[in-house]
PDB file of C-alpha atoms in Angstrom:
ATOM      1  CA  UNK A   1      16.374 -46.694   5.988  1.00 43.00           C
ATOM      2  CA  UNK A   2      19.717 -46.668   7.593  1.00 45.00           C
ATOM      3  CA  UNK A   3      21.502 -49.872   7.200  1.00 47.00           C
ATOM      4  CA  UNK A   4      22.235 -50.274  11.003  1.00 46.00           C
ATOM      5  CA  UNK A   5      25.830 -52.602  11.922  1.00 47.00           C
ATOM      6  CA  UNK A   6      24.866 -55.418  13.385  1.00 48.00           C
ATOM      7  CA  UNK A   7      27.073 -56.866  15.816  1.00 49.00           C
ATOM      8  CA  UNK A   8      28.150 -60.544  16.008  1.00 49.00           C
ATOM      9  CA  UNK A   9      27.123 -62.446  19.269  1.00 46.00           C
ATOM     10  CA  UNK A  10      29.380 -61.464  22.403  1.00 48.00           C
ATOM     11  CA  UNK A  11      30.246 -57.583  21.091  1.00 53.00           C
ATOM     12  CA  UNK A  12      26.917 -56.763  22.669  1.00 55.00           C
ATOM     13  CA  UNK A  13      27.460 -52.885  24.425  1.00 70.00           C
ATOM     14  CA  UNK A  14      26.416 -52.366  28.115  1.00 78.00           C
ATOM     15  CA  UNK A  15      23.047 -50.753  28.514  1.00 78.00           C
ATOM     16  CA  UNK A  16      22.840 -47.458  30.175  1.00 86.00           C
ATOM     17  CA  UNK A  17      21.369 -48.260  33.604  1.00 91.00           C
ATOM     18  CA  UNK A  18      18.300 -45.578  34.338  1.00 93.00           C
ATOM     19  CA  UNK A  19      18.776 -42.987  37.267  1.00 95.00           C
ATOM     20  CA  UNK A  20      15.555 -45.155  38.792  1.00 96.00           C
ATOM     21  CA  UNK A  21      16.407 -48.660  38.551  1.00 96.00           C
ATOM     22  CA  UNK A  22      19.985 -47.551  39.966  1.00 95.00           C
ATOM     23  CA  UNK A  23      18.468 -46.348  42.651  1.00 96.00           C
ATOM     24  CA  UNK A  24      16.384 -49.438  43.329  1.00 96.00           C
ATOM     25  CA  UNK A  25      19.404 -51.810  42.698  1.00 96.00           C
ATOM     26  CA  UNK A  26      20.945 -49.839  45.445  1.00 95.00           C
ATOM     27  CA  UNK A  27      18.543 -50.375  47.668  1.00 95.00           C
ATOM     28  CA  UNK A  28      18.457 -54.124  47.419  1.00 92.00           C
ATOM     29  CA  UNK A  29      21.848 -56.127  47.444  1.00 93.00           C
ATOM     30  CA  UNK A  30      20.328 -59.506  46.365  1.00 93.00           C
ATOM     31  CA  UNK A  31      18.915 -57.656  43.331  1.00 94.00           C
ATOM     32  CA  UNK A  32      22.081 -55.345  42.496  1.00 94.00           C
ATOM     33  CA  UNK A  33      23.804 -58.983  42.721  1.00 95.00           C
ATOM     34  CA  UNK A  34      21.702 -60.678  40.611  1.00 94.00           C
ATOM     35  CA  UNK A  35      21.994 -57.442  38.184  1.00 95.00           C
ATOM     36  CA  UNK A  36      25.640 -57.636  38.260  1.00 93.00           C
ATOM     37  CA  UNK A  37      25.854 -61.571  36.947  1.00 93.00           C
ATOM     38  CA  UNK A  38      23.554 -60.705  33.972  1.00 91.00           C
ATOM     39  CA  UNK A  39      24.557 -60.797  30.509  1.00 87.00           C
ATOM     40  CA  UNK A  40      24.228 -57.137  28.678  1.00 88.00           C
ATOM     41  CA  UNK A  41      21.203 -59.004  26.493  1.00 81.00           C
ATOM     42  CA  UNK A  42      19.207 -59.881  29.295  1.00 85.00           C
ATOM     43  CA  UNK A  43      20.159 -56.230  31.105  1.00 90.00           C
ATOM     44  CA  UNK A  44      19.024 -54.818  27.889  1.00 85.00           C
ATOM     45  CA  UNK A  45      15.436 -56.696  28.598  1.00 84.00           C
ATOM     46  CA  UNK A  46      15.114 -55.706  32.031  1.00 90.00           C
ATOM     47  CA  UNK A  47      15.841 -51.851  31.023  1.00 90.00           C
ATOM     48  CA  UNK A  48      13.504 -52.335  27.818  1.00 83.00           C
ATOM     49  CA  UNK A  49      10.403 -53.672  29.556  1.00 86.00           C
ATOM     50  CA  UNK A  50      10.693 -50.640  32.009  1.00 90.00           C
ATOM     51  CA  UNK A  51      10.997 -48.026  29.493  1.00 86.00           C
ATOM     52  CA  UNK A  52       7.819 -49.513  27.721  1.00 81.00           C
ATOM     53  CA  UNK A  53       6.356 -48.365  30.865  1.00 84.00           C
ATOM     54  CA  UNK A  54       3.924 -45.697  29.300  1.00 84.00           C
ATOM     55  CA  UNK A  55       2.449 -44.190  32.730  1.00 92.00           C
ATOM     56  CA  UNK A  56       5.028 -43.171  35.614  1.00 95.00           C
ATOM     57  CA  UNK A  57       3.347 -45.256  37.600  1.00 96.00           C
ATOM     58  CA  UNK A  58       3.175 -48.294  35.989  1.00 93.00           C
ATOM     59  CA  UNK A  59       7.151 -47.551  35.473  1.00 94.00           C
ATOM     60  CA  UNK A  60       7.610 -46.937  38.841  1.00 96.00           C
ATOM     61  CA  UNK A  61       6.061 -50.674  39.632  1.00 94.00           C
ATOM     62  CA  UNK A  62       8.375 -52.606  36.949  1.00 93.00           C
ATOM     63  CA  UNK A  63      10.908 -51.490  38.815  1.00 95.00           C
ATOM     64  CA  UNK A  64       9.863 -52.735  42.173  1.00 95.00           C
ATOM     65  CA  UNK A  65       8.589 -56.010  40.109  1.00 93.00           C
ATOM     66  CA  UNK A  66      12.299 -56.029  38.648  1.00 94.00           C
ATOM     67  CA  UNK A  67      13.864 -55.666  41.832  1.00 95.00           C
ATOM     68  CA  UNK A  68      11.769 -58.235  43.212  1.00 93.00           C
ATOM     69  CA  UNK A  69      12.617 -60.586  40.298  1.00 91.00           C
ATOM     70  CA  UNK A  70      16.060 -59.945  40.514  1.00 94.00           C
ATOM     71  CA  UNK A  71      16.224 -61.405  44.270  1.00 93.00           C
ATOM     72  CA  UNK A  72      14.243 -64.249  43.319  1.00 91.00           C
ATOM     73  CA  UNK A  73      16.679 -65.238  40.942  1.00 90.00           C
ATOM     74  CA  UNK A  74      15.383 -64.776  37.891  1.00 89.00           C
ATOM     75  CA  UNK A  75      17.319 -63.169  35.053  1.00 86.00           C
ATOM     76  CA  UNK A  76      14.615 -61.983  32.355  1.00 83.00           C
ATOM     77  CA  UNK A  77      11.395 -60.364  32.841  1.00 83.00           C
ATOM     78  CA  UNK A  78       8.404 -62.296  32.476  1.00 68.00           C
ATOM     79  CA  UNK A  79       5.439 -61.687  30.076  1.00 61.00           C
ATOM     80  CA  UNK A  80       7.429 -59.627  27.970  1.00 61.00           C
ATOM     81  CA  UNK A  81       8.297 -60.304  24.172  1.00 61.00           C
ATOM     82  CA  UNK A  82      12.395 -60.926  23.976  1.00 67.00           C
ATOM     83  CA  UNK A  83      13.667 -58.440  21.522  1.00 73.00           C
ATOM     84  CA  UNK A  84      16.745 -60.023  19.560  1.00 77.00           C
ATOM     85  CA  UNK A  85      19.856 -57.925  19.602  1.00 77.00           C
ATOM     86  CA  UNK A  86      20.103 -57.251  15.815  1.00 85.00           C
ATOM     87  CA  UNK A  87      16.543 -55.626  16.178  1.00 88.00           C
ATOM     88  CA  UNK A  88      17.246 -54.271  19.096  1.00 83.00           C
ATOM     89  CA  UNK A  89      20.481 -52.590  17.219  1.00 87.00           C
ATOM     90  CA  UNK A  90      18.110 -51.991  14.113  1.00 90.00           C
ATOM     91  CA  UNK A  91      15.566 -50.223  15.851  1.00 90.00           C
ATOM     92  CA  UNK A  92      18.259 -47.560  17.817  1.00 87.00           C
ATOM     93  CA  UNK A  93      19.511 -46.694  14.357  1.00 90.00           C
ATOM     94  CA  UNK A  94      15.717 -46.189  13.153  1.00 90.00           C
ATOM     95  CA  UNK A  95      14.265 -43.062  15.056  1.00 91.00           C
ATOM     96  CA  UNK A  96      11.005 -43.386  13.549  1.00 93.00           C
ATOM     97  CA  UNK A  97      10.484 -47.439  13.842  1.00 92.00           C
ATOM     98  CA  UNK A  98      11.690 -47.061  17.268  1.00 90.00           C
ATOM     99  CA  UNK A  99       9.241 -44.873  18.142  1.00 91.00           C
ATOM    100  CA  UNK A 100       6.314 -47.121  16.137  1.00 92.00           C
ATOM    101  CA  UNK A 101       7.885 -49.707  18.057  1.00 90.00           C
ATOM    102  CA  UNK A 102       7.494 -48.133  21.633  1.00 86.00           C
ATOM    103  CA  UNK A 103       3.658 -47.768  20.424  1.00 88.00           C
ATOM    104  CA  UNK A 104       3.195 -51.003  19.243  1.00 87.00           C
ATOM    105  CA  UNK A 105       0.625 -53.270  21.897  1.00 83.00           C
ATOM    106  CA  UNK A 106       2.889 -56.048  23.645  1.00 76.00           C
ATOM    107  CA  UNK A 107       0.623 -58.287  21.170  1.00 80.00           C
ATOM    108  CA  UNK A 108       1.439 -56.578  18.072  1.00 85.00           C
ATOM    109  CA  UNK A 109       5.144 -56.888  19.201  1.00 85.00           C
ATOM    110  CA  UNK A 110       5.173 -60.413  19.853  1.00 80.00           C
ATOM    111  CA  UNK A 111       3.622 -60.767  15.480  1.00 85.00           C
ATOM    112  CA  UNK A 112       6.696 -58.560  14.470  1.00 88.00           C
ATOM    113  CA  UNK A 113       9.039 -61.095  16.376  1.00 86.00           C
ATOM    114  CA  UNK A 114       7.465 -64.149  15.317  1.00 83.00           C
ATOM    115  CA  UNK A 115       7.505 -63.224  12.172  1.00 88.00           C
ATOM    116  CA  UNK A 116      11.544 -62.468  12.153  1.00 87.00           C
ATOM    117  CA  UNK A 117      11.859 -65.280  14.237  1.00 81.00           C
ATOM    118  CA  UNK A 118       9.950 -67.428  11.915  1.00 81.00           C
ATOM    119  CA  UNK A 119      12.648 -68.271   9.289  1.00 77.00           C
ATOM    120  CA  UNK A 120      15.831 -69.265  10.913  1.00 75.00           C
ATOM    121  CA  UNK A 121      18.251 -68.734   7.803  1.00 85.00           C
ATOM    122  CA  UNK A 122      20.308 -66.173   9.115  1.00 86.00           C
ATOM    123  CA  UNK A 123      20.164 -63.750   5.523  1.00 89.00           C
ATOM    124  CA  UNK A 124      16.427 -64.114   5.797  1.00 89.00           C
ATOM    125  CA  UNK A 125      16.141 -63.438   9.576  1.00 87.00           C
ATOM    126  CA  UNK A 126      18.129 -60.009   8.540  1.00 89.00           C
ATOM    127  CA  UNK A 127      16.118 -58.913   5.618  1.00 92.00           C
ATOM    128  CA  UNK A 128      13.074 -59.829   7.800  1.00 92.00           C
ATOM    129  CA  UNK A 129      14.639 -57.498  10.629  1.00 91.00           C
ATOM    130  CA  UNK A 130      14.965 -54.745   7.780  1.00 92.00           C
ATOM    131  CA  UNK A 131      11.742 -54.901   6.548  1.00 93.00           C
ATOM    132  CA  UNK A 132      10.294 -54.714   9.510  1.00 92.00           C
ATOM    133  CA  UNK A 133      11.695 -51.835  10.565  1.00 92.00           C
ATOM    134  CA  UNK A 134      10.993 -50.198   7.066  1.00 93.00           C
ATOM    135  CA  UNK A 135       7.438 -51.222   7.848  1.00 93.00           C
ATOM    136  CA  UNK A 136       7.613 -50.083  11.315  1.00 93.00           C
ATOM    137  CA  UNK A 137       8.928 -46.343  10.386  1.00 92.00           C
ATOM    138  CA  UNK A 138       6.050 -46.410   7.187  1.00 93.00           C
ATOM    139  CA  UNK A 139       3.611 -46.530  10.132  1.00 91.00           C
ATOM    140  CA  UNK A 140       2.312 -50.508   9.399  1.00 89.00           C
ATOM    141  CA  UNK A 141       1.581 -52.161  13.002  1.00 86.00           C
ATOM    142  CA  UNK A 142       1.677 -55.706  11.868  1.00 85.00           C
ATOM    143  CA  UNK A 143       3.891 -57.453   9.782  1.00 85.00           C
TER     144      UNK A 143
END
């Protein structure tokens, strides 16, 4: 497995912004607003729920939901498992546990995170974030 290099808090990169939820931001200024204030984590959530999407259509309604969300105020999505940054990061360097990931049930997902999440010592949170992703790309759906 690649090593990938994790960023400290604060250098986090701007998420490219589908074609789709551009559009959709567009239409709604409240939501574009909202969109704009964000943090590039919680952008990176929004954009990460929607491309779990595995049916256009259920795609198509995250959006709307998003959109709707987004003029409500709100500034993550809801029932959806927060993906930490440095597995986030891990993950786009890992082809193949990216794409176990993308598979993975929203319950399965939620294991792998608790899991990481589990031991707060930071060297042990990012051996934890390895090995999952090691796992992840060896095919294993649960940690």
């Amino acid at each position: 497995m690649r090593k990938a290099n994790l960023k400290p808090a604060g250098e986090e990169s701007e998420p490219r912004l589908p074609a789709d939820l551009r559009k959709a931001l567009a239409a709604t200024s409240t939501a574009k607003a909202q969109w704009r204030d964000l943090t590039p984590i919680a952008r990176r959530d929004f954009i990460s729920w929607i491309e779990s999407a595995k049916q256009p259509e259920t795609r198509r309604r995250r959006i709307e939901k998003a959109c709707s969300m987004l003029a409500a105020g709100k500034r993550r999505p809801c029932c959806y498992s927060i993906v930490s940054f440095n597995l986030y990061t891990v993950l786009a360097a890992t082809p193949r546990a990216k794409a176990q990931w993308s598979d993975l049930t929203p319950v399965a997902r939620r294991d792998f995170i608790s899991w990481i999440d589990s031991d707060k010592q930071p060297e042990t949170h990012r051996r934890r974030i390895e090995k999952a992703c090691s796992m992840l790309a060896a095919g294993k759906r649960r940690p």
